[in-house]
Tab-separated table of C-alpha atoms in Angstrom:
chain	number	residue	atom	x	y	z
A	9	UNK	CA	-47.508	-35.338	-20.134
A	10	UNK	CA	-50.117	-34.147	-17.244
A	11	UNK	CA	-51.819	-31.392	-18.114
A	12	UNK	CA	-50.526	-28.435	-16.083
A	13	UNK	CA	-52.644	-24.683	-15.644
A	14	UNK	CA	-50.332	-23.194	-14.907
A	15	UNK	CA	-49.286	-19.803	-17.510
A	16	UNK	CA	-46.223	-20.498	-18.491
A	17	UNK	CA	-46.192	-17.241	-20.226
A	18	UNK	CA	-47.122	-15.332	-16.805
A	19	UNK	CA	-44.073	-17.106	-15.199
A	20	UNK	CA	-41.504	-15.984	-18.779
A	21	UNK	CA	-43.069	-12.865	-17.866
A	22	UNK	CA	-41.990	-12.298	-14.543
A	23	UNK	CA	-38.098	-14.362	-14.487
A	24	UNK	CA	-35.862	-12.547	-12.127
A	25	UNK	CA	-33.320	-13.179	-15.912
A	26	UNK	CA	-34.297	-11.202	-19.213
A	27	UNK	CA	-35.496	-13.395	-21.624
A	28	UNK	CA	-34.972	-11.841	-25.779
A	29	UNK	CA	-36.902	-13.086	-28.875
A	30	UNK	CA	-35.025	-11.669	-31.991
A	31	UNK	CA	-36.720	-12.388	-35.168
A	32	UNK	CA	-33.842	-14.606	-38.260
A	33	UNK	CA	-33.606	-10.788	-39.132
A	34	UNK	CA	-32.732	-9.649	-35.830
A	35	UNK	CA	-35.413	-7.438	-34.904
A	36	UNK	CA	-36.600	-8.118	-31.155
A	37	UNK	CA	-40.153	-9.957	-30.806
A	38	UNK	CA	-41.060	-10.541	-27.282
A	39	UNK	CA	-38.912	-9.425	-24.167
A	40	UNK	CA	-39.754	-9.986	-20.919
A	41	UNK	CA	-39.831	-7.060	-17.654
A	42	UNK	CA	-36.543	-7.880	-16.969
A	43	UNK	CA	-35.266	-7.510	-20.317
A	44	UNK	CA	-36.694	-3.930	-20.862
A	45	UNK	CA	-33.635	-2.208	-20.459
A	46	UNK	CA	-31.847	-4.466	-22.387
A	47	UNK	CA	-34.912	-4.065	-25.556
A	48	UNK	CA	-33.042	-0.403	-26.845
A	49	UNK	CA	-31.379	-0.577	-30.558
A	50	UNK	CA	-28.283	-0.485	-29.569
A	51	UNK	CA	-28.181	-3.284	-26.998
A	52	UNK	CA	-30.371	-5.112	-29.244
A	53	UNK	CA	-27.879	-5.560	-31.911
A	54	UNK	CA	-24.963	-6.439	-30.085
A	55	UNK	CA	-27.273	-8.603	-28.083
A	56	UNK	CA	-28.575	-10.570	-31.447
A	57	UNK	CA	-24.957	-10.314	-31.749
A	58	UNK	CA	-24.732	-12.736	-28.993
A	59	UNK	CA	-27.034	-15.105	-29.475
A	60	UNK	CA	-25.374	-16.050	-33.028
A	61	UNK	CA	-21.785	-16.521	-32.006
A	62	UNK	CA	-22.740	-18.504	-29.286
A	63	UNK	CA	-25.728	-20.369	-30.947
A	64	UNK	CA	-26.234	-24.153	-30.962
A	65	UNK	CA	-24.965	-25.489	-34.543
A	66	UNK	CA	-28.397	-27.398	-34.611
A	67	UNK	CA	-31.821	-27.060	-32.866
A	68	UNK	CA	-32.042	-27.032	-29.210
A	69	UNK	CA	-30.307	-24.819	-26.260
A	70	UNK	CA	-26.890	-24.290	-25.606
A	71	UNK	CA	-25.058	-22.395	-22.189
A	72	UNK	CA	-22.689	-20.648	-22.387
A	73	UNK	CA	-20.733	-18.838	-19.323
A	74	UNK	CA	-20.044	-15.823	-19.932
A	75	UNK	CA	-18.669	-12.596	-17.632
A	76	UNK	CA	-21.040	-9.925	-19.395
A	77	UNK	CA	-21.958	-6.517	-17.940
A	78	UNK	CA	-24.889	-3.779	-19.118
A	79	UNK	CA	-25.567	-0.415	-17.619
A	80	UNK	CA	-25.564	-1.744	-13.723
A	81	UNK	CA	-26.673	-5.893	-14.791
A	82	UNK	CA	-24.049	-8.390	-14.629
A	83	UNK	CA	-24.229	-11.672	-16.049
A	84	UNK	CA	-22.931	-14.898	-15.072
A	85	UNK	CA	-23.850	-16.984	-18.150
A	86	UNK	CA	-26.562	-17.537	-21.634
A	87	UNK	CA	-28.422	-19.715	-22.735
A	88	UNK	CA	-29.263	-19.722	-26.234
A	89	UNK	CA	-32.532	-21.628	-28.020
A	90	UNK	CA	-33.987	-21.858	-31.066
A	91	UNK	CA	-36.085	-24.973	-32.327
A	92	UNK	CA	-36.943	-22.893	-35.854
A	93	UNK	CA	-34.705	-20.944	-38.791
A	94	UNK	CA	-37.501	-17.927	-37.499
A	95	UNK	CA	-36.642	-17.236	-34.163
A	96	UNK	CA	-33.959	-16.868	-31.938
A	97	UNK	CA	-34.582	-17.136	-28.049
A	98	UNK	CA	-31.633	-15.903	-26.121
A	99	UNK	CA	-32.281	-16.522	-21.858
A	100	UNK	CA	-29.867	-14.430	-19.965
A	101	UNK	CA	-28.368	-15.381	-16.003
A	102	UNK	CA	-28.144	-12.069	-13.802
A	103	UNK	CA	-25.235	-12.470	-10.825
A	104	UNK	CA	-26.344	-11.804	-7.637
A	105	UNK	CA	-27.056	-8.826	-5.858
A	106	UNK	CA	-24.985	-8.599	-2.525
A	107	UNK	CA	-27.108	-9.853	0.482
A	108	UNK	CA	-27.864	-7.101	2.983
A	109	UNK	CA	-29.272	-9.152	5.688
A	110	UNK	CA	-33.244	-7.389	7.788
A	111	UNK	CA	-31.228	-7.858	11.441
A	112	UNK	CA	-28.318	-5.987	10.147
A	113	UNK	CA	-25.717	-6.877	13.342
A	114	UNK	CA	-23.557	-3.369	14.225
A	115	UNK	CA	-20.989	-5.558	16.103
A	116	UNK	CA	-17.494	-3.295	14.407
A	117	UNK	CA	-19.815	-0.437	13.222
A	118	UNK	CA	-18.229	2.936	14.507
A	119	UNK	CA	-19.813	6.557	13.124
A	120	UNK	CA	-17.790	7.221	10.153
A	121	UNK	CA	-17.004	10.951	7.927
A	122	UNK	CA	-16.637	9.186	5.059
A	123	UNK	CA	-15.027	12.081	3.304
A	124	UNK	CA	-12.428	11.648	5.497
A	125	UNK	CA	-11.830	8.103	5.387
A	126	UNK	CA	-12.408	8.607	1.292
A	127	UNK	CA	-9.363	11.394	1.718
A	128	UNK	CA	-7.306	9.478	3.510
A	129	UNK	CA	-7.959	6.046	1.060
A	130	UNK	CA	-7.412	8.674	-2.251
A	131	UNK	CA	-3.973	10.028	-0.267
A	132	UNK	CA	-2.897	5.951	0.364
A	133	UNK	CA	-3.422	5.646	-3.310
A	134	UNK	CA	-1.559	8.821	-4.550
A	135	UNK	CA	1.596	7.761	-2.810
A	136	UNK	CA	1.308	5.137	-5.888
A	137	UNK	CA	-0.423	6.342	-8.504
A	138	UNK	CA	0.942	10.116	-10.036
A	139	UNK	CA	-1.473	11.249	-13.076
A	140	UNK	CA	-4.444	13.251	-12.369
A	141	UNK	CA	-7.076	12.260	-10.101
A	142	UNK	CA	-10.058	14.515	-9.136
A	143	UNK	CA	-13.037	13.601	-6.354
A	144	UNK	CA	-16.188	15.277	-6.600
A	145	UNK	CA	-18.246	14.636	-3.305
A	146	UNK	CA	-20.595	16.168	-0.704
A	147	UNK	CA	-18.830	17.300	2.211
A	148	UNK	CA	-22.573	17.497	4.062
A	149	UNK	CA	-22.766	13.871	4.051
A	150	UNK	CA	-23.569	13.140	7.180
A	151	UNK	CA	-21.359	10.370	9.451
A	152	UNK	CA	-22.653	7.533	9.300
A	153	UNK	CA	-22.261	3.098	10.453
A	154	UNK	CA	-19.295	2.195	8.510
A	155	UNK	CA	-16.218	-0.543	9.356
A	156	UNK	CA	-13.928	1.646	8.643
A	157	UNK	CA	-11.343	-1.035	7.971
A	158	UNK	CA	-12.868	-3.287	5.833
A	159	UNK	CA	-14.816	-0.222	3.830
A	160	UNK	CA	-10.657	0.634	3.911
A	161	UNK	CA	-9.524	-2.486	2.738
A	162	UNK	CA	-12.183	-2.567	-0.176
A	163	UNK	CA	-10.678	1.253	-1.031
A	164	UNK	CA	-7.709	0.016	-1.059
A	165	UNK	CA	-8.685	-3.296	-3.639
A	166	UNK	CA	-10.849	-0.904	-5.535
A	167	UNK	CA	-8.466	1.810	-6.538
A	168	UNK	CA	-5.478	-1.146	-7.480
A	169	UNK	CA	-7.441	-1.636	-10.418
A	170	UNK	CA	-7.093	1.390	-11.871
A	171	UNK	CA	-3.299	2.047	-11.337
A	172	UNK	CA	-2.529	2.083	-14.802
A	173	UNK	CA	-4.914	5.272	-15.821
A	174	UNK	CA	-4.269	7.945	-17.092
A	175	UNK	CA	-6.941	9.849	-15.490
A	176	UNK	CA	-9.209	9.417	-13.060
A	177	UNK	CA	-12.639	10.926	-11.767
A	178	UNK	CA	-13.908	9.544	-8.141
A	179	UNK	CA	-17.538	10.554	-7.199
A	180	UNK	CA	-19.149	10.616	-3.843
A	181	UNK	CA	-23.054	11.885	-3.677
A	182	UNK	CA	-26.126	10.764	-1.714
A	183	UNK	CA	-28.840	8.648	-4.569
A	184	UNK	CA	-32.050	11.535	-4.073
A	185	UNK	CA	-34.908	9.444	-3.249
A	186	UNK	CA	-33.520	5.994	-3.236
A	187	UNK	CA	-33.529	4.323	-0.029
A	188	UNK	CA	-32.664	0.901	1.212
A	189	UNK	CA	-35.164	-1.418	3.888
A	190	UNK	CA	-32.398	-2.497	7.011
A	191	UNK	CA	-34.669	-4.187	9.537
A	192	UNK	CA	-37.827	-1.989	9.030
A	193	UNK	CA	-35.941	1.503	8.882
A	194	UNK	CA	-35.328	3.228	5.379
A	195	UNK	CA	-31.692	4.373	4.914
A	196	UNK	CA	-30.577	6.905	2.226
A	197	UNK	CA	-28.172	5.724	-0.536
A	198	UNK	CA	-24.435	6.669	-0.673
A	199	UNK	CA	-22.953	6.421	-4.420
A	200	UNK	CA	-19.687	6.109	-5.049
A	201	UNK	CA	-18.332	6.250	-8.276
A	202	UNK	CA	-14.895	4.987	-9.721
A	203	UNK	CA	-14.462	5.705	-13.513
A	204	UNK	CA	-11.671	5.704	-15.440
A	205	UNK	CA	-10.304	4.972	-19.259
A	206	UNK	CA	-9.805	1.626	-18.161
A	207	UNK	CA	-9.299	-0.341	-15.568
A	208	UNK	CA	-7.768	-4.277	-14.502
A	209	UNK	CA	-10.837	-6.548	-13.499
A	210	UNK	CA	-9.131	-9.461	-12.186
A	211	UNK	CA	-9.451	-8.753	-8.405
A	212	UNK	CA	-14.029	-8.353	-9.389
A	213	UNK	CA	-14.778	-11.092	-7.582
A	214	UNK	CA	-12.256	-10.442	-4.727
A	215	UNK	CA	-13.628	-6.947	-4.369
A	216	UNK	CA	-17.386	-8.175	-4.590
A	217	UNK	CA	-16.396	-10.255	-1.311
A	218	UNK	CA	-15.303	-6.999	0.298
A	219	UNK	CA	-18.798	-5.241	-0.606
A	220	UNK	CA	-20.591	-7.531	0.994
A	221	UNK	CA	-18.808	-7.721	4.297
A	222	UNK	CA	-19.805	-4.216	3.961
A	223	UNK	CA	-23.494	-4.596	3.208
A	224	UNK	CA	-22.614	-2.314	0.097
A	225	UNK	CA	-23.768	-3.387	-3.820
A	226	UNK	CA	-21.319	-3.201	-6.339
A	227	UNK	CA	-22.107	-2.303	-9.985
A	228	UNK	CA	-19.189	-3.343	-12.328
A	229	UNK	CA	-18.832	-1.805	-15.778
A	230	UNK	CA	-15.905	-1.715	-18.398
A	231	UNK	CA	-14.417	1.291	-17.275
A	232	UNK	CA	-16.150	1.740	-13.902
A	233	UNK	CA	-17.377	0.844	-10.199
A	234	UNK	CA	-20.328	1.730	-8.750
A	235	UNK	CA	-20.385	1.503	-5.114
A	236	UNK	CA	-24.116	1.619	-3.952
A	237	UNK	CA	-23.221	2.115	1.149
A	238	UNK	CA	-25.804	2.037	2.921
A	239	UNK	CA	-26.401	5.416	5.128
A	240	UNK	CA	-27.253	3.914	8.327
A	241	UNK	CA	-27.163	6.992	10.759
A	242	UNK	CA	-28.299	5.137	14.288
A	243	UNK	CA	-29.100	7.729	17.570
A	244	UNK	CA	-26.374	7.737	19.507
A	245	UNK	CA	-28.175	4.802	22.214
A	246	UNK	CA	-26.061	2.220	20.376
B	8	UNK	CA	6.475	13.455	28.551
B	9	UNK	CA	8.018	14.909	25.913
B	10	UNK	CA	6.610	15.259	22.438
B	11	UNK	CA	8.062	13.242	19.874
B	12	UNK	CA	8.810	15.331	16.737
B	13	UNK	CA	9.463	13.548	13.141
B	14	UNK	CA	11.280	15.595	10.258
B	15	UNK	CA	11.603	14.319	7.096
B	16	UNK	CA	11.089	16.241	3.625
B	17	UNK	CA	11.530	13.369	1.232
B	18	UNK	CA	7.965	13.222	-0.777
B	19	UNK	CA	7.579	9.890	0.082
B	20	UNK	CA	7.310	10.223	4.179
B	21	UNK	CA	5.041	13.524	3.665
B	22	UNK	CA	2.908	11.180	1.577
B	23	UNK	CA	2.524	9.156	4.672
B	24	UNK	CA	2.279	12.028	6.872
B	25	UNK	CA	-0.003	13.228	4.859
B	26	UNK	CA	-2.485	9.987	5.243
B	27	UNK	CA	-1.660	9.685	8.642
B	28	UNK	CA	-2.917	12.699	9.587
B	29	UNK	CA	-6.161	12.441	7.881
B	30	UNK	CA	-6.530	8.775	9.075
B	31	UNK	CA	-5.380	8.733	12.770
B	32	UNK	CA	-9.206	9.067	13.973
B	33	UNK	CA	-10.398	6.418	12.221
B	34	UNK	CA	-10.322	2.878	13.417
B	35	UNK	CA	-8.195	0.779	10.780
B	36	UNK	CA	-5.260	-1.204	11.181
B	37	UNK	CA	-1.722	0.405	9.516
B	38	UNK	CA	1.800	-1.409	9.080
B	39	UNK	CA	4.493	0.861	8.221
B	40	UNK	CA	7.240	-1.607	7.424
B	41	UNK	CA	10.600	-1.130	5.792
B	42	UNK	CA	14.554	-1.177	6.053
B	43	UNK	CA	15.269	-1.697	10.440
B	44	UNK	CA	16.384	1.901	11.778
B	45	UNK	CA	14.345	4.463	9.569
B	46	UNK	CA	12.652	5.830	12.004
B	47	UNK	CA	9.502	4.285	11.769
B	48	UNK	CA	8.741	4.345	15.543
B	49	UNK	CA	9.791	7.619	15.960
B	50	UNK	CA	6.992	8.936	13.146
B	51	UNK	CA	4.541	6.543	14.528
B	52	UNK	CA	4.603	7.919	18.605
B	53	UNK	CA	4.956	11.607	16.518
B	54	UNK	CA	0.938	10.787	15.791
B	55	UNK	CA	0.054	8.563	19.040
B	56	UNK	CA	2.570	9.795	22.263
B	57	UNK	CA	0.331	8.599	24.643
B	58	UNK	CA	-0.669	5.353	22.856
B	59	UNK	CA	0.028	1.823	24.347
B	60	UNK	CA	3.100	0.432	23.089
B	61	UNK	CA	3.739	-3.241	22.723
B	62	UNK	CA	6.435	-5.531	21.585
B	63	UNK	CA	6.096	-8.476	18.780
B	64	UNK	CA	8.347	-10.258	20.462
B	65	UNK	CA	6.073	-10.566	23.393
B	66	UNK	CA	2.719	-12.623	21.802
B	67	UNK	CA	0.658	-12.679	25.046
B	68	UNK	CA	1.009	-9.332	26.492
B	69	UNK	CA	0.049	-8.229	22.940
B	70	UNK	CA	-2.919	-10.453	23.057
B	71	UNK	CA	-3.496	-9.257	26.682
B	72	UNK	CA	-3.104	-5.360	25.089
B	73	UNK	CA	-5.603	-5.916	22.220
B	74	UNK	CA	-7.671	-7.096	23.901
B	75	UNK	CA	-8.123	-4.137	27.046
B	76	UNK	CA	-7.688	-1.574	24.779
B	77	UNK	CA	-9.010	-0.337	21.583
B	78	UNK	CA	-5.455	1.138	20.168
B	79	UNK	CA	-2.057	-0.357	19.958
B	80	UNK	CA	1.093	0.444	18.555
B	81	UNK	CA	3.212	-3.494	17.677
B	82	UNK	CA	6.500	-3.347	16.799
B	83	UNK	CA	8.106	-5.907	16.208
B	84	UNK	CA	5.811	-6.604	13.933
B	85	UNK	CA	8.143	-9.193	11.740
B	86	UNK	CA	8.613	-11.394	14.851
B	87	UNK	CA	4.914	-12.768	14.274
B	88	UNK	CA	4.132	-16.109	12.999
B	89	UNK	CA	0.549	-16.423	13.851
B	90	UNK	CA	-1.066	-13.199	12.620
B	91	UNK	CA	-4.239	-14.542	11.940
B	92	UNK	CA	-4.767	-15.413	16.309
B	93	UNK	CA	-4.414	-11.946	16.903
B	94	UNK	CA	-7.790	-9.667	16.646
B	95	UNK	CA	-6.576	-6.651	14.973
B	96	UNK	CA	-10.046	-5.609	13.910
B	97	UNK	CA	-12.268	-2.633	14.576
B	98	UNK	CA	-9.320	-1.012	16.663
B	99	UNK	CA	-6.892	1.319	15.812
B	100	UNK	CA	-3.752	-0.758	15.528
B	101	UNK	CA	-0.423	0.514	14.247
B	102	UNK	CA	1.648	-1.966	13.434
B	103	UNK	CA	5.583	-1.021	12.734
B	104	UNK	CA	7.525	-4.084	10.750
B	105	UNK	CA	11.424	-4.270	9.308
B	106	UNK	CA	10.551	-6.059	6.646
B	107	UNK	CA	12.883	-6.333	3.735
B	108	UNK	CA	9.917	-7.549	1.498
B	109	UNK	CA	6.498	-6.924	2.419
B	110	UNK	CA	4.727	-10.931	3.452
B	111	UNK	CA	1.648	-11.706	0.855
B	112	UNK	CA	-0.184	-13.020	3.851
B	113	UNK	CA	-0.168	-8.798	5.601
B	114	UNK	CA	-2.507	-7.069	3.060
B	115	UNK	CA	-5.367	-9.100	4.299
B	116	UNK	CA	-4.828	-7.730	7.923
B	117	UNK	CA	-4.380	-4.356	6.949
B	118	UNK	CA	-6.036	-1.548	5.486
B	119	UNK	CA	-3.581	0.636	5.263
B	120	UNK	CA	0.035	-0.055	4.095
B	121	UNK	CA	2.998	2.116	4.143
B	122	UNK	CA	6.935	1.497	2.791
B	123	UNK	CA	9.582	3.506	4.664
B	124	UNK	CA	11.767	4.349	2.725
B	125	UNK	CA	15.688	3.944	3.831
B	126	UNK	CA	17.546	6.718	4.506
B	127	UNK	CA	20.237	6.358	1.603
B	128	UNK	CA	17.123	7.134	-0.800
B	129	UNK	CA	16.188	10.610	1.437
B	130	UNK	CA	18.657	12.317	-0.519
B	131	UNK	CA	16.837	15.447	1.312
B	132	UNK	CA	17.438	13.994	4.860
B	133	UNK	CA	20.654	13.059	4.744
B	134	UNK	CA	22.332	17.525	5.065
B	135	UNK	CA	19.734	17.878	7.818
B	136	UNK	CA	20.351	14.900	9.472
B	137	UNK	CA	24.502	15.379	9.237
B	138	UNK	CA	23.915	18.128	10.863
B	139	UNK	CA	21.893	16.792	14.032
B	140	UNK	CA	23.947	13.992	14.914
B	141	UNK	CA	27.201	16.086	14.413
B	142	UNK	CA	25.776	18.453	16.674
B	143	UNK	CA	24.830	16.619	19.299
B	144	UNK	CA	28.241	14.503	19.406
B	145	UNK	CA	29.970	17.022	18.758
B	146	UNK	CA	28.581	18.142	22.093
B	147	UNK	CA	29.171	14.886	23.841
B	148	UNK	CA	32.691	15.182	23.039
B	149	UNK	CA	33.143	18.938	23.763
B	150	UNK	CA	34.277	19.519	20.467
B	151	UNK	CA	34.041	23.448	19.698
B	152	UNK	CA	36.021	23.536	16.277
B	153	UNK	CA	33.937	23.538	13.012
B	154	UNK	CA	34.915	19.983	11.446
B	155	UNK	CA	34.645	19.465	7.929
B	156	UNK	CA	32.909	15.944	7.113
B	157	UNK	CA	33.485	14.380	4.596
B	158	UNK	CA	29.755	12.656	3.519
B	159	UNK	CA	32.118	9.565	1.693
B	160	UNK	CA	33.045	8.339	4.819
B	161	UNK	CA	29.830	8.431	6.233
B	162	UNK	CA	27.795	4.688	5.879
B	163	UNK	CA	24.238	4.329	5.687
B	164	UNK	CA	23.703	0.496	5.256
B	165	UNK	CA	21.831	0.394	8.417
B	166	UNK	CA	20.426	3.625	8.062
B	167	UNK	CA	20.215	6.084	11.425
B	168	UNK	CA	22.732	3.434	13.352
B	169	UNK	CA	25.028	3.170	11.111
B	170	UNK	CA	25.111	6.816	10.379
B	171	UNK	CA	25.513	7.835	13.729
B	172	UNK	CA	27.989	5.269	14.446
B	173	UNK	CA	29.838	6.689	11.104
B	174	UNK	CA	29.848	10.387	12.594
B	175	UNK	CA	30.771	9.415	15.696
B	176	UNK	CA	34.197	7.456	13.847
B	177	UNK	CA	34.870	10.528	11.614
B	178	UNK	CA	34.606	13.380	14.082
B	179	UNK	CA	36.996	11.466	17.070
B	180	UNK	CA	38.787	10.794	13.389
B	181	UNK	CA	39.488	14.586	12.718
B	182	UNK	CA	39.967	14.996	16.451
B	183	UNK	CA	42.798	13.213	17.845
B	184	UNK	CA	46.499	14.080	18.456
B	185	UNK	CA	49.997	12.906	17.431
B	186	UNK	CA	50.635	11.461	20.820
B	187	UNK	CA	46.133	9.786	20.381
B	188	UNK	CA	47.064	7.913	17.082
B	189	UNK	CA	50.721	6.778	19.191
B	190	UNK	CA	48.134	5.013	21.876
B	191	UNK	CA	46.304	3.614	19.109
B	192	UNK	CA	48.887	2.171	17.214
B	193	UNK	CA	50.620	1.227	20.339
B	194	UNK	CA	47.324	-0.576	21.901
B	195	UNK	CA	47.071	-1.950	18.444
B	196	UNK	CA	50.419	-3.328	17.644
B	197	UNK	CA	50.873	-4.603	21.501
B	198	UNK	CA	47.788	-7.389	20.451
B	199	UNK	CA	49.453	-7.707	17.049
B	200	UNK	CA	53.153	-8.778	17.144
B	201	UNK	CA	54.420	-11.547	17.216
B	202	UNK	CA	56.206	-14.408	14.911
B	203	UNK	CA	59.572	-13.198	12.903
B	204	UNK	CA	58.952	-10.909	10.471
B	205	UNK	CA	56.728	-8.628	12.065
B	206	UNK	CA	58.691	-5.438	11.362
B	207	UNK	CA	57.467	-5.858	7.332
B	208	UNK	CA	54.348	-7.253	8.762
B	209	UNK	CA	53.488	-3.926	10.049
B	210	UNK	CA	54.876	-1.590	8.007
B	211	UNK	CA	52.124	-0.890	5.894
B	212	UNK	CA	50.083	0.344	9.069
B	213	UNK	CA	52.556	3.382	8.457
B	214	UNK	CA	53.875	3.296	5.043
B	215	UNK	CA	50.449	2.621	3.443
B	216	UNK	CA	47.921	5.659	4.486
B	217	UNK	CA	51.303	8.034	4.090
B	218	UNK	CA	51.160	6.961	0.029
B	219	UNK	CA	47.574	7.292	-0.409
B	220	UNK	CA	47.237	10.199	1.902
B	221	UNK	CA	50.290	11.975	-0.798
B	222	UNK	CA	49.181	10.933	-3.914
B	223	UNK	CA	45.741	12.419	-2.969
B	224	UNK	CA	47.791	15.536	-1.867
B	225	UNK	CA	50.227	15.934	-4.419
B	226	UNK	CA	48.303	14.059	-7.406
B	227	UNK	CA	51.836	13.039	-8.875
B	228	UNK	CA	54.561	9.904	-7.638
B	229	UNK	CA	56.986	12.242	-9.392
B	230	UNK	CA	56.049	15.030	-6.652
B	231	UNK	CA	55.632	12.527	-4.107
B	232	UNK	CA	58.835	11.022	-4.488
B	233	UNK	CA	60.202	14.410	-3.911
B	234	UNK	CA	58.589	15.214	-0.625
B	235	UNK	CA	58.880	11.739	1.212
B	236	UNK	CA	62.677	11.739	0.011
B	237	UNK	CA	62.468	8.282	-1.629
B	238	UNK	CA	63.479	7.171	-5.639
B	239	UNK	CA	60.632	7.388	-7.803
B	240	UNK	CA	60.789	3.453	-8.537
B	241	UNK	CA	61.166	2.637	-4.414
B	242	UNK	CA	57.453	4.596	-4.450
B	243	UNK	CA	56.647	2.021	-7.343
B	244	UNK	CA	57.476	-0.358	-5.719
B	245	UNK	CA	55.846	0.746	-2.367
B	246	UNK	CA	52.727	1.456	-4.254
B	247	UNK	CA	52.437	-1.997	-5.589
B	248	UNK	CA	53.731	-3.736	-2.786
B	249	UNK	CA	50.625	-2.221	-0.764
B	250	UNK	CA	47.864	-2.192	-3.472
B	251	UNK	CA	47.459	0.935	-3.872
B	252	UNK	CA	45.302	2.168	-6.607
């Protein structure tokens, strides 16, 4: 083997995918930067059980495709590795986030009152949904650039996931202090959260495709979905 | 141009109206589908009175309208076979389609999809339209008397179209004189009588409604046989002969 001077520990520590090493009792011995939020006591037990469940039958590694969500992060696969009885290693593959191009095209975008767009979509959904639906919103949100048609299709698909829910809470607000940089300009982030007791997750993939079309990021959790929408306010010269 | 007004007490339609009110200023694609003659176009026109109106059967005109305008109403949308050839994005499109069942492909082309309920399901709307159309027809026919209509004789199978036709028929029937009836029968029989047994074959035209009306009025074969001056057995035989229930 050739001698390589690169520090593998540095590569592992700064890897975008979380990596955790447990001892035989399930206690975390090591985690990289990306796994910091997973290393809490509650999640560490759950992750250890996950690693044990999918561990290979003998020394070596095993990769399994799974659909996992912890907090705001989603993963599409895990690899479980061990070369001794003392340590068990878990590596999680993060799902890619929506890609927002540097030079965002404004084709098809128009200045939109998101509250009006949201309320029209809620009204459409309520034609088939008779249970309790509550909207918490900030009516002072500015008008910003959106593809109204495509975003309405996204909302329709999203609400359909809650068609059998007993109650739905929808929150629309600005994420204070958070911004997104597009074409070297910073824009605030508007957060839309739909939360309930249950949701049908079959259409997650379809919703993700629609979020990409709308330069929006979706975070899927068991009972809720969060959309982060860039609040692109442009001058009237557009 | 007169402003088109749309009336409905139906909760489903009230929801459509509410959503249209909220979304009418947005650049979104909307489709309203349902059985023919349910008032879809009237509803859309009440929201978009000045918008370009294009027939879906005329594809070339439709393509021109979509190129030159960002707000178009398309009626007879069900006639369009290749929807993907149309550029419906980022415009205010309102399509009206006479579908009985919504094709799956529609979902990917329209953000707002509304189903217009048929008139027979809008029970709260029927009395209003019955009164409205009766008044219009009575004015046309110059009928001044109050006429009691039997709602069971009205036909809602083709929504407003069949309602108006059946209402027209009912009003005519209620105002016929004996001379009108005789003239109608004359015209009918003039074309009908032929063969060697025409008397017996056409006797039912008189006997059947006579017995049916008598049974409805007197509710007893015994009483009716007295009123008609017929033997009870003869009446029973005729009831059987004309398949009267």
